[in-house]
Short mmCIF file of C-alpha atoms in Angstrom, two decimals:
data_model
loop_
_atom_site.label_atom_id
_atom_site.label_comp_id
_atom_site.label_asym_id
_atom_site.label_seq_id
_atom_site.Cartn_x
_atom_site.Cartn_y
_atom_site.Cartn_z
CA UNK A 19 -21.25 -22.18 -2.60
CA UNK A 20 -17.75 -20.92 -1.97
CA UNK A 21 -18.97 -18.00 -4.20
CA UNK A 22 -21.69 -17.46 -2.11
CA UNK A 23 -20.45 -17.15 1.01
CA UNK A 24 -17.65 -14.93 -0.33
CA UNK A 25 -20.23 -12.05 -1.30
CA UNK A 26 -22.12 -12.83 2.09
CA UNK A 27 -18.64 -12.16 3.91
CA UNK A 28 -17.99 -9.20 1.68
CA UNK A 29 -21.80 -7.18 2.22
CA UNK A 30 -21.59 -8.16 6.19
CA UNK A 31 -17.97 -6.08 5.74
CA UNK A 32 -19.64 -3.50 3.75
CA UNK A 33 -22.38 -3.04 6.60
CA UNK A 34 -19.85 -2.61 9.39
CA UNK A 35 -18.31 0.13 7.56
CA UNK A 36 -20.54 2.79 7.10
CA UNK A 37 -19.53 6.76 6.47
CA UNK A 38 -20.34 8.11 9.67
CA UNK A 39 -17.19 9.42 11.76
CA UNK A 40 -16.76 6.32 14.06
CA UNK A 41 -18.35 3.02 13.29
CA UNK A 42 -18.33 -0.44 15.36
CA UNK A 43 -15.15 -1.81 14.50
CA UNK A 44 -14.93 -5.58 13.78
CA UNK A 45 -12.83 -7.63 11.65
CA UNK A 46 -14.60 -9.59 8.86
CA UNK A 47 -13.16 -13.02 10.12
CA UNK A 48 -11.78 -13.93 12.75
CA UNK A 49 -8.23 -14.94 12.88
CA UNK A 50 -7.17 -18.78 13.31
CA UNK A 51 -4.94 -20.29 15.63
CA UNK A 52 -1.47 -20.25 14.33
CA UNK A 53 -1.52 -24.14 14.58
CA UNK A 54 2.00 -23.66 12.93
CA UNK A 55 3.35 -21.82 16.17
CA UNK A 56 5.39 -18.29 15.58
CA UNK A 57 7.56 -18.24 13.14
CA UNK A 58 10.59 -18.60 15.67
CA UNK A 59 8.92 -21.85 17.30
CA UNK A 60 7.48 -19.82 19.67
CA UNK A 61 3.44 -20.20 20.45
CA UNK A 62 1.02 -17.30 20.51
CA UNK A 63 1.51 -14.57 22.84
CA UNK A 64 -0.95 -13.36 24.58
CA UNK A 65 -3.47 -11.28 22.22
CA UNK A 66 -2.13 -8.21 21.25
CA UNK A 67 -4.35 -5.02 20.82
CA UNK A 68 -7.18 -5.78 17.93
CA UNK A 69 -9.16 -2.93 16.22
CA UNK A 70 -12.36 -1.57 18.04
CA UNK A 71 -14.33 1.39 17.71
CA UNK A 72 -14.60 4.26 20.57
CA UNK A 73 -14.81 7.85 21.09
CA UNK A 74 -11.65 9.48 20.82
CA UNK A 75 -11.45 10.75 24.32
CA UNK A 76 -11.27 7.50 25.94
CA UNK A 77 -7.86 6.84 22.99
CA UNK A 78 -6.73 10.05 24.56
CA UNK A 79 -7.74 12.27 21.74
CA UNK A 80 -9.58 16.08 21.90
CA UNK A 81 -13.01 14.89 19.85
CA UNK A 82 -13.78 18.72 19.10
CA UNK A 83 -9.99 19.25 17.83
CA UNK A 84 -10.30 15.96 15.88
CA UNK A 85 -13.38 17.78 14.16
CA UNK A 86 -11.16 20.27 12.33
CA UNK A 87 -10.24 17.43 9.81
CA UNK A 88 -13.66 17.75 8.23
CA UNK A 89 -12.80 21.60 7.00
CA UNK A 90 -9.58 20.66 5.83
CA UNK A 91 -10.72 17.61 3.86
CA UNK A 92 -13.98 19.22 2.72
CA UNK A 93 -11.38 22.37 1.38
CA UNK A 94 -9.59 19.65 -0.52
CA UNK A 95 -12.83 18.49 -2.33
CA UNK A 96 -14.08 22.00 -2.51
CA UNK A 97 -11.25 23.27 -4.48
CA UNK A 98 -10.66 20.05 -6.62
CA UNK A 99 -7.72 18.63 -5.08
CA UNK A 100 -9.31 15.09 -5.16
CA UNK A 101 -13.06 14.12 -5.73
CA UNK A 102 -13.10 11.11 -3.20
CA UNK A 103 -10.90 11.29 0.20
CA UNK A 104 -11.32 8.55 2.74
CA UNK A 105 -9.91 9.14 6.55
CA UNK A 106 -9.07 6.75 9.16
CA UNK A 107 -7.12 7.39 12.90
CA UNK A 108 -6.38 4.79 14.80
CA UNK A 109 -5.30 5.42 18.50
CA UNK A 110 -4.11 2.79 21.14
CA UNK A 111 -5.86 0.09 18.97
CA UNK A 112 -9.28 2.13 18.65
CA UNK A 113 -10.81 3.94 15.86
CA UNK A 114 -11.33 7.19 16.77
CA UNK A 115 -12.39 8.58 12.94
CA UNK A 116 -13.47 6.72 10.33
CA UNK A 117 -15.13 9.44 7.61
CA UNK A 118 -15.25 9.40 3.71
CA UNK A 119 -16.07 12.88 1.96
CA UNK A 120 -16.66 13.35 -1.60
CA UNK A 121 -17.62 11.50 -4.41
CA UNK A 122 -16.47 8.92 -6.75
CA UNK A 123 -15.62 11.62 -9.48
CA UNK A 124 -16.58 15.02 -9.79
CA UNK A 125 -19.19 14.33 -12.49
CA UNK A 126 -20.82 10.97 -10.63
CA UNK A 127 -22.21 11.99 -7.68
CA UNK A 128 -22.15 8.41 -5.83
CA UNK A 129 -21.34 9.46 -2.56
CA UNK A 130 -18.10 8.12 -0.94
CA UNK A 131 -18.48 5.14 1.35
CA UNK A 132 -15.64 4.13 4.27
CA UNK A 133 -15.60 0.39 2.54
CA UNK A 134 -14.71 1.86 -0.97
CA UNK A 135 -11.78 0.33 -2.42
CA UNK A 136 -8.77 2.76 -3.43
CA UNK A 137 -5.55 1.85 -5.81
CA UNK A 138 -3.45 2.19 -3.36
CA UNK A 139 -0.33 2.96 -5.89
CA UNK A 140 3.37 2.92 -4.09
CA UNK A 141 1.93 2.05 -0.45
CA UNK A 142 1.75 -1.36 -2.33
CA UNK A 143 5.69 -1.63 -1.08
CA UNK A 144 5.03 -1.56 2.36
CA UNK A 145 1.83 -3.49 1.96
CA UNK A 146 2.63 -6.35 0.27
CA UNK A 147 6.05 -6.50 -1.34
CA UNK A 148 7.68 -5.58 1.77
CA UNK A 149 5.81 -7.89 4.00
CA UNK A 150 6.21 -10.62 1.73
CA UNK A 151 10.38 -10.26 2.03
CA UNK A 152 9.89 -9.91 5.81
CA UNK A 153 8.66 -13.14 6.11
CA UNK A 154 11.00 -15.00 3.50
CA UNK A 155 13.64 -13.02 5.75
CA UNK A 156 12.27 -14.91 9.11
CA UNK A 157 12.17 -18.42 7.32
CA UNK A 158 15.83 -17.80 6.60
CA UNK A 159 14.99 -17.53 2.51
CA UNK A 160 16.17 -14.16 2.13
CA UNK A 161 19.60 -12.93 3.00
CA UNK A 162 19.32 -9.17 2.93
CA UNK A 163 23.30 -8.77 2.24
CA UNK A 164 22.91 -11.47 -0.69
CA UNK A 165 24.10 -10.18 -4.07
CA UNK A 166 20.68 -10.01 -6.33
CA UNK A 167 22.39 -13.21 -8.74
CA UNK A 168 22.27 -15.44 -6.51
CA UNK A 169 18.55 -15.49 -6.22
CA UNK A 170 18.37 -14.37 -10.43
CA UNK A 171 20.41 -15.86 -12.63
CA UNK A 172 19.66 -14.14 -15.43
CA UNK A 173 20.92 -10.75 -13.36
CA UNK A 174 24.37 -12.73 -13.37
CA UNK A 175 25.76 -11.69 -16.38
CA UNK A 176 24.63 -7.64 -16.30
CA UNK A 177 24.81 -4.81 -13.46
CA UNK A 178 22.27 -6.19 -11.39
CA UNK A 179 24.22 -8.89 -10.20
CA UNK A 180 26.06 -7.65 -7.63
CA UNK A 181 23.32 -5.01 -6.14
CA UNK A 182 22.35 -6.54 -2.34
CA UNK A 183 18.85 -7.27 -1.42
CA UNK A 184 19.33 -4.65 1.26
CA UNK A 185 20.20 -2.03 -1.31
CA UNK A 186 16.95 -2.84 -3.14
CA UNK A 187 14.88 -2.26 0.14
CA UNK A 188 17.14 1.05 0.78
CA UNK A 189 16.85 2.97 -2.76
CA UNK A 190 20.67 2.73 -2.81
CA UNK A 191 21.55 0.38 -5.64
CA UNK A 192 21.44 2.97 -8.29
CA UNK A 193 18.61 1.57 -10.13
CA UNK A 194 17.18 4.52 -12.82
CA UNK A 195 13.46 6.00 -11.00
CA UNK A 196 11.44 3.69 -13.73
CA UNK A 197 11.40 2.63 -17.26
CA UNK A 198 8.09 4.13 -19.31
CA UNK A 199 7.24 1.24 -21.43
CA UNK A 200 4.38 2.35 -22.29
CA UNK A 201 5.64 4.95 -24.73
CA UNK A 202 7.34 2.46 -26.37
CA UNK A 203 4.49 0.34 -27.38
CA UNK A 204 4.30 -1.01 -31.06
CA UNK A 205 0.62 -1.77 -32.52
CA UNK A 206 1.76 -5.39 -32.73
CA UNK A 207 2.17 -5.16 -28.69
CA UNK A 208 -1.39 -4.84 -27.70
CA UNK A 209 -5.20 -5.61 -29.24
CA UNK A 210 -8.86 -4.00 -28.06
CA UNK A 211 -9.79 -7.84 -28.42
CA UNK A 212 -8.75 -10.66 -26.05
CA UNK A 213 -6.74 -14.21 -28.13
CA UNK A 214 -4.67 -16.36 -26.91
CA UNK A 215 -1.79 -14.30 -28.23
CA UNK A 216 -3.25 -11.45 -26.28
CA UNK A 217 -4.00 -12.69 -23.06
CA UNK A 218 -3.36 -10.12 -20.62
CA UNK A 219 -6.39 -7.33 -19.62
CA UNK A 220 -4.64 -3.95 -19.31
CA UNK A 221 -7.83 -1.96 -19.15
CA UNK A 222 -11.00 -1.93 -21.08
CA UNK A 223 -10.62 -3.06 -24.88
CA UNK A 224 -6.80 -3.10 -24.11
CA UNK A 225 -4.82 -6.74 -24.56
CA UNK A 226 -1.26 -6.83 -24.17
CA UNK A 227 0.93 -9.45 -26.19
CA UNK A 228 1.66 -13.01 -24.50
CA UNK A 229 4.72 -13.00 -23.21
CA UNK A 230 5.47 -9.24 -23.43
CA UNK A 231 6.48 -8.58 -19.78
CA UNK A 232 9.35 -11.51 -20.09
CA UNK A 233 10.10 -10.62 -23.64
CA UNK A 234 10.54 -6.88 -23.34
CA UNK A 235 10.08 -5.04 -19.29
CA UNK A 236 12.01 -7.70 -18.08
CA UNK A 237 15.02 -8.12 -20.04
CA UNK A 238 15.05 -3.96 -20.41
CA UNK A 239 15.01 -3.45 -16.51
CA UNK A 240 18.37 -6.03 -16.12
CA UNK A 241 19.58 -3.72 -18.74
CA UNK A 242 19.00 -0.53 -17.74
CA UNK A 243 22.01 1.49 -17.01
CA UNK A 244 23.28 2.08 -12.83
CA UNK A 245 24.12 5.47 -11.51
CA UNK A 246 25.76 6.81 -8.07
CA UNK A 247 25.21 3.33 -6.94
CA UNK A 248 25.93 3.54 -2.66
CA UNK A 249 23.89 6.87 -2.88
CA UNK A 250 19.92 7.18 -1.72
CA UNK A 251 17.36 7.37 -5.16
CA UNK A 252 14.06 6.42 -5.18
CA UNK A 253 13.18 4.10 -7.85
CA UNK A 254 10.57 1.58 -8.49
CA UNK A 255 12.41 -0.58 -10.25
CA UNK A 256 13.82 -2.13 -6.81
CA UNK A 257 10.40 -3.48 -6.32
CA UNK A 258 10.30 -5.12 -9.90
CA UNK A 259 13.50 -7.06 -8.86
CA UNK A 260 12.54 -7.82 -5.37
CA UNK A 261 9.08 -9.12 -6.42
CA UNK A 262 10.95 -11.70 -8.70
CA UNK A 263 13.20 -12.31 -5.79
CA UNK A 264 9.83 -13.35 -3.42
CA UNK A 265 8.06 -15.25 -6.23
CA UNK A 266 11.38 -17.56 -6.58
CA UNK A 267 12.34 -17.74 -3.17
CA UNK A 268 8.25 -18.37 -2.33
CA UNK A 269 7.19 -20.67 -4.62
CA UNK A 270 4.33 -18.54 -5.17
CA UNK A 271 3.14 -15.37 -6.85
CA UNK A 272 3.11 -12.70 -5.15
CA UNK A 273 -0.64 -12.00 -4.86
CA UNK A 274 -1.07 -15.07 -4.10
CA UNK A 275 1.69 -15.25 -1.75
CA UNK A 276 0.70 -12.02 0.66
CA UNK A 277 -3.37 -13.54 0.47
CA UNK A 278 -2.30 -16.38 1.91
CA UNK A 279 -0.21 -15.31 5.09
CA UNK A 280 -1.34 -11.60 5.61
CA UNK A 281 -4.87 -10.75 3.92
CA UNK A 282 -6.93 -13.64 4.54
CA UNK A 283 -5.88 -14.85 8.06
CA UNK A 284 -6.15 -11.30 8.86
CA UNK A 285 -9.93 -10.90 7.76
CA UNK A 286 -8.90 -8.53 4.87
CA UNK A 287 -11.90 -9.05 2.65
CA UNK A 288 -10.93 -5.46 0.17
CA UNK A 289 -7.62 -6.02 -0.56
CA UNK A 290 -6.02 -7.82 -3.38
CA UNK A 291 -4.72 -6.88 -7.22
CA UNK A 292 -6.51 -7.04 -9.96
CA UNK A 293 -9.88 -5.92 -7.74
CA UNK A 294 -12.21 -6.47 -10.94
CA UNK A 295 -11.72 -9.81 -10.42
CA UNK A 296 -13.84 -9.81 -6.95
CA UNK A 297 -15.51 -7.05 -6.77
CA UNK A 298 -17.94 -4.82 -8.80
CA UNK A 299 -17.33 -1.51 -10.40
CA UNK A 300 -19.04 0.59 -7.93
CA UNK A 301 -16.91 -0.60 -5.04
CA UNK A 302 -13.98 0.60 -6.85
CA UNK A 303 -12.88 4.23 -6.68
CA UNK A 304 -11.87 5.91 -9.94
CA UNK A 305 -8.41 7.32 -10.74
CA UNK A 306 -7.39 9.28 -14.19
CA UNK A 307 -9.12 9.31 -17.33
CA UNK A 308 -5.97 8.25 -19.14
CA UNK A 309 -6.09 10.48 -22.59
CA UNK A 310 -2.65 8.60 -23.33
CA UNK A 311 -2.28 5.32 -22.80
CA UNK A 312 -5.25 3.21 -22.40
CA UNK A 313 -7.58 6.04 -23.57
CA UNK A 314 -10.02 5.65 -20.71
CA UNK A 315 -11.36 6.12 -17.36
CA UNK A 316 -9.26 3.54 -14.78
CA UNK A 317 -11.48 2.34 -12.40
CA UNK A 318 -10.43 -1.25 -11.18
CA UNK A 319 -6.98 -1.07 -12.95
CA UNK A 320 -4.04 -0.07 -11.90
CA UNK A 321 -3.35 3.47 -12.36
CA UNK A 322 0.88 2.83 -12.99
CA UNK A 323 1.37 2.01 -16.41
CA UNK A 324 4.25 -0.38 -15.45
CA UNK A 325 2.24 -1.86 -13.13
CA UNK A 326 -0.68 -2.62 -15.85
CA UNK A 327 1.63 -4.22 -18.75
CA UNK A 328 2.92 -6.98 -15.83
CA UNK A 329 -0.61 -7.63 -15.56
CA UNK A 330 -1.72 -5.13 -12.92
CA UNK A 331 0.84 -7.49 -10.00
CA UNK A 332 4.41 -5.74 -9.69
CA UNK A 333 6.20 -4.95 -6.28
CA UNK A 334 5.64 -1.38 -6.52
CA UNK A 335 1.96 -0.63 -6.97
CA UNK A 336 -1.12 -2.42 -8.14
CA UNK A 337 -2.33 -3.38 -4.72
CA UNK A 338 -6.25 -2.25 -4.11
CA UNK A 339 -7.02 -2.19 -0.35
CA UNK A 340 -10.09 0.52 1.64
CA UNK A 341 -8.79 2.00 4.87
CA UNK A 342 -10.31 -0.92 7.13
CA UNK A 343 -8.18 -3.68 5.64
CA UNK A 344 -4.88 -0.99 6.26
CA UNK A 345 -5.91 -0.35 9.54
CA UNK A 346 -6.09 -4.22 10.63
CA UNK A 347 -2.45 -4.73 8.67
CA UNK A 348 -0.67 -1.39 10.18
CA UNK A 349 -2.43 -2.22 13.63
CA UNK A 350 -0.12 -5.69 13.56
CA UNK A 351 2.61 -3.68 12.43
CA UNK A 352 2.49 -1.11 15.28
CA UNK A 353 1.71 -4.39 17.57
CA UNK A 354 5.22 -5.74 16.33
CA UNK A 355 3.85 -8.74 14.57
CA UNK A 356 0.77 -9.72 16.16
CA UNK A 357 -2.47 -9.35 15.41
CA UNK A 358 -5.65 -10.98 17.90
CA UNK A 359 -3.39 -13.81 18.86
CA UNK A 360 -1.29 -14.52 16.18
CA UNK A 361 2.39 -14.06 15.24
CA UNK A 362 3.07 -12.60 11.46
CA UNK A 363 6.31 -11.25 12.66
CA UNK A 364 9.41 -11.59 15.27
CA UNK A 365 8.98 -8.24 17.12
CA UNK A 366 12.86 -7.67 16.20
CA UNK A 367 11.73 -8.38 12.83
CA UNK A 368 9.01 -5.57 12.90
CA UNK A 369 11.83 -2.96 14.18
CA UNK A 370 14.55 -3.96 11.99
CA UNK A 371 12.63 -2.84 8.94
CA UNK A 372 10.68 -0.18 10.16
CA UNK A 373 13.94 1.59 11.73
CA UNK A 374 16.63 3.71 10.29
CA UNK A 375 18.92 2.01 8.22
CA UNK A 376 21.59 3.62 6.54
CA UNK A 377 23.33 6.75 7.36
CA UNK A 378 22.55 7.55 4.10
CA UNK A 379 18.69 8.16 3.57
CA UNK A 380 15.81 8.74 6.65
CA UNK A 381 14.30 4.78 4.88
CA UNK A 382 14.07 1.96 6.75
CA UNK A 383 13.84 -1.32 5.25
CA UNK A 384 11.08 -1.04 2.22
CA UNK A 385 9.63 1.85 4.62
CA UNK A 386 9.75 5.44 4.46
CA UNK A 387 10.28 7.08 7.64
CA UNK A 388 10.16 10.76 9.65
CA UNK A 389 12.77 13.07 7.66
CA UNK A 390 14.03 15.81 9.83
CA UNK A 391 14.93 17.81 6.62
CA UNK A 392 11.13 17.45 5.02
CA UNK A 393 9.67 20.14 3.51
CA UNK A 394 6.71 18.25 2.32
CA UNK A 395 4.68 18.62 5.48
CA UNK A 396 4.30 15.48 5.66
CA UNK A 397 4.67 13.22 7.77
CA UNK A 398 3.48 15.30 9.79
CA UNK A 399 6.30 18.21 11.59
CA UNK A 400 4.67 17.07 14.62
CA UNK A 401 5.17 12.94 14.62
CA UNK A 402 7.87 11.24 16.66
CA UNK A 403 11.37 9.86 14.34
CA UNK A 404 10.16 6.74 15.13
CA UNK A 405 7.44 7.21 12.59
CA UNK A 406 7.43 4.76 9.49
CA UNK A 407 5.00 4.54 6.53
CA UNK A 408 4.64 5.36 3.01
CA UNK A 409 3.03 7.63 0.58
CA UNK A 410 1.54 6.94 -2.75
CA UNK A 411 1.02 8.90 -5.97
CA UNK A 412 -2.57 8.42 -6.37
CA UNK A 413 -3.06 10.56 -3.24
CA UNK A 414 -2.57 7.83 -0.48
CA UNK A 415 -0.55 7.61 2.59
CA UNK A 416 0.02 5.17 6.27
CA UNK A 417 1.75 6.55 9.00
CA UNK A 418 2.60 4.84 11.83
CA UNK A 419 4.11 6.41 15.38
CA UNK A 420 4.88 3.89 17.71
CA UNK A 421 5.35 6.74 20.52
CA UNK A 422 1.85 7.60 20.42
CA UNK A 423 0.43 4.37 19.07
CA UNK A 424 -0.90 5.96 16.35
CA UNK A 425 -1.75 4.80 12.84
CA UNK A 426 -3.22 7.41 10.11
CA UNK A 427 -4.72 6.26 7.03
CA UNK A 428 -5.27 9.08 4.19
CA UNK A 429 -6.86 7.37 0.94
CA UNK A 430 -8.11 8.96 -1.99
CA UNK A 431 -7.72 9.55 -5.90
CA UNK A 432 -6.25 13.08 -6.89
CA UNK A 433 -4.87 12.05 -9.99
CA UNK A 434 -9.33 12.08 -11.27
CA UNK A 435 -9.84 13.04 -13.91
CA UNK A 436 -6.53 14.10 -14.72
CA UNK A 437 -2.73 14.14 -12.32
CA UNK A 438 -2.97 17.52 -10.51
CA UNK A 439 -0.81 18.34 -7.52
CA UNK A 440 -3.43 20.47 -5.59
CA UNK A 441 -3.18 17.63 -2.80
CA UNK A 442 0.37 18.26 -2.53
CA UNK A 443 0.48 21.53 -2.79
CA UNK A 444 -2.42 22.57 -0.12
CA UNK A 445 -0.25 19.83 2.13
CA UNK A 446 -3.37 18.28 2.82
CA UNK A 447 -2.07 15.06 4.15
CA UNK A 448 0.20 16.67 6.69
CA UNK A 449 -2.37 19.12 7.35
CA UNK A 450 -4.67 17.01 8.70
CA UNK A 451 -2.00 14.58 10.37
CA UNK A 452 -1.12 18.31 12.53
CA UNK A 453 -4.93 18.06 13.60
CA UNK A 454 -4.22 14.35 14.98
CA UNK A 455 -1.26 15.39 16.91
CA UNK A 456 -3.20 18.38 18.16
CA UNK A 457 -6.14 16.70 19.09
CA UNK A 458 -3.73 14.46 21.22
CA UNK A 459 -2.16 17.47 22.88
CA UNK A 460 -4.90 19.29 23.77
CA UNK A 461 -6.65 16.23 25.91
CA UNK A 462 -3.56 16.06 27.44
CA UNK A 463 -3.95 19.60 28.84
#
């Protein structure tokens, strides 16, 4: 019965999501009382902006400007930078465009629906691993100037064991970018057929080894060398060790952990890992036909290989999602922890993490943020510094402007069939963010 209702809940969602430019807006549950109070022992504050559906004039925003994001998206599918591109601006708590262009993959023709379900890659940080050590932060189970061995004892004894929290949320602990496993496979690693010694589904006909992630990723990431340590580099092994951080300090995994207090109270019926496990093929987007690895077309696994061999769960991608869900999660953000009448968040919570800090880097805590210096066009030239989000490298990106209440949502899969940098090199994303800021000019005028 549970079952049932599930894929009632899930085809009502689908419904309310159609492809046209704006859509009726509704969450697919509504959210329950908070019967445990706020977080701080506060109760709920009065209901904070919840998602609905307008024209963009009465959010403030030029409707005929706004329209100038169809030529630049259709350019991008037009000249191959990505097959399937879904859009989503959110403005003073309305949708004001909601459009998917495309198709799943250049050679299936399925057209691309708003509720489609995109890897979301590295915005899995801010989405879930991040969120999940804002919380254990609040309950006073994460100490963000802790040294990483006191939460991991096996990081005791090696150069992990003095790196802070806070230097795992900053990209400052000198962690190397990532560790390709993958290319270090033997054939006694993995199997095209499922055992009990090879338990773990990396894609179609591909088992990995019991115990491989504990055995081999694991022990090789708390022994991976440390370099200009104090100094900003990106690196996705900070995510590894912070999602071992929430699972201990939690109790819980962490998909399980981020369903329970974020997706599901928030009527986030699309998001999760693993997506195969709820949802059918065709809701799933495509990403590369991986000629390398796995040797086939990735379509409801993870597209990072690091990601896949820790069973398709790690801190810094594997998180599925369709720009609805985001929209509901980014729209509690931008509210400062509240979302229709319930607190997630301290509001000082909210701003400490989202905010500059360290005179190093432009990051905030686990986000990315507005870079003065950025030549990537994005985000946008035009966005306030108080603007906080991420990008990932299947083609996605969130960014959020508190000064204009804004939230943009940019989701598709430019690494089909293959990992081409035509999105990033038409600037596509911060392209069509310009239009947003435009369109808000203009009906100012």
């Amino acid at each position: 019965m549970k079952t049932i209702l599930f894929l009632f809940k899930v085809s009502l969602l689908i419904l309310l999501f159609g492809s046209s430019c704006v859509q009726p807006f509704k969450s697919s549950e509504t959210s329950p009382v908070n019967n445990d109070q706020a977080l701080d022992g506060r109760g709920p504050e009065p209901e904070a902006a919840r998602l609905k559906s307008s024209q963009p004039e009465e959010a403030g925003v030029n409707s005929t400007v706004l329209k100038q994001i169809d030529k630049i998206a259709n350019e991008a599918i037009r000249k191959k930078a990505a097959p399937s591109i879904t859009i989503m601006v959110i403005k003073d708590a309305r949708v004001v465009f909601d459009k998917a262009y495309g198709t799943h993959t250049y050679s299936d023709r399925t057209p691309t629906q708003t509720s489609d379900i995109y890897d979301l890659a590295s915005l899995t940080k801010i989405s879930a691993t991040t969120l999940a050590a804002m919380r254990l932060y609040e309950l006073g189970k994460l100490d963000l100037d802790a040294n990483v061995g006191l939460y991991l004892t096996e990081a005791r004894n090696t150069n992990k064991n003095r790196i802070r929290v806070r230097d795992l949320l900053l990209h400052e602990a000198g962690l190397v970018p990532q560790i390709p496993f993958h290319l270090r496979m033997s054939p006694r690693d993995y199997s095209r057929d499922s055992s009990s010694a090879y338990p773990t589904k990396v894609s179609d006909n591909y088992f990995l080894r019991k115990g491989y992630f504990r055995e081999v990723m694991w022990p090789g990431m708390l022994n991976s060398p440390i370099s200009d340590q104090g100094k900003y580099a990106y690196s996705d092994l900070s995510m590894y060790i912070l999602k071992e951080i929430v699972e201990r300090q939690s109790g819980q995994k962490l998909e399980n952990y981020v369903q329970e207090h974020f997706y599901q109270p928030l009527g986030m019926l699309h998001t999760g890992f693993n997506p195969l496990n709820r949802f059918t093929v065709g809701q799933i987007i495509p990403t590369e036909n991986d000629v390398v690895f796995r040797k086939s077309l990735l379509r409801g696994y993870v597209h990072d290989e690091g990601a896949a061999l820790a069973g398709g769960v790690s801190g810094h991608a594997g998180l599925f999602s369709n720009a609805g869900d985001l929209g509901v999660l980014f729209q509690m953000l931008i509210n400062r922890g509240n979302y229709n009448g319930k607190n997630y968040f301290k509001p000082e919570t909210v701003d400490l993490f989202t905010t500059k800090q360290s005179p190093l880097s432009r990051r905030g805590l686990g986000f990315d943020r507005w870079d003065p210096n950025s030549k990537s066009g994005f985000p946008s030239k035009l966005a306030s510094p108080q603007t906080y989000g991420h990008t990932g490298f299947t083609g996605t990106c969130v960014w959020v402007d508190p000064k204009y209440n804004l939230i943009y949502i940019f989701l598709s899969n430019r690494v089909h069939p293959n990992r081409s940098d035509k999105l990033i090199q038409m600037n596509i994303r911060g392209r069509i963010q310009d239009v947003i800021y435009e369109a808000i000019a203009k009906n100012k005028q």
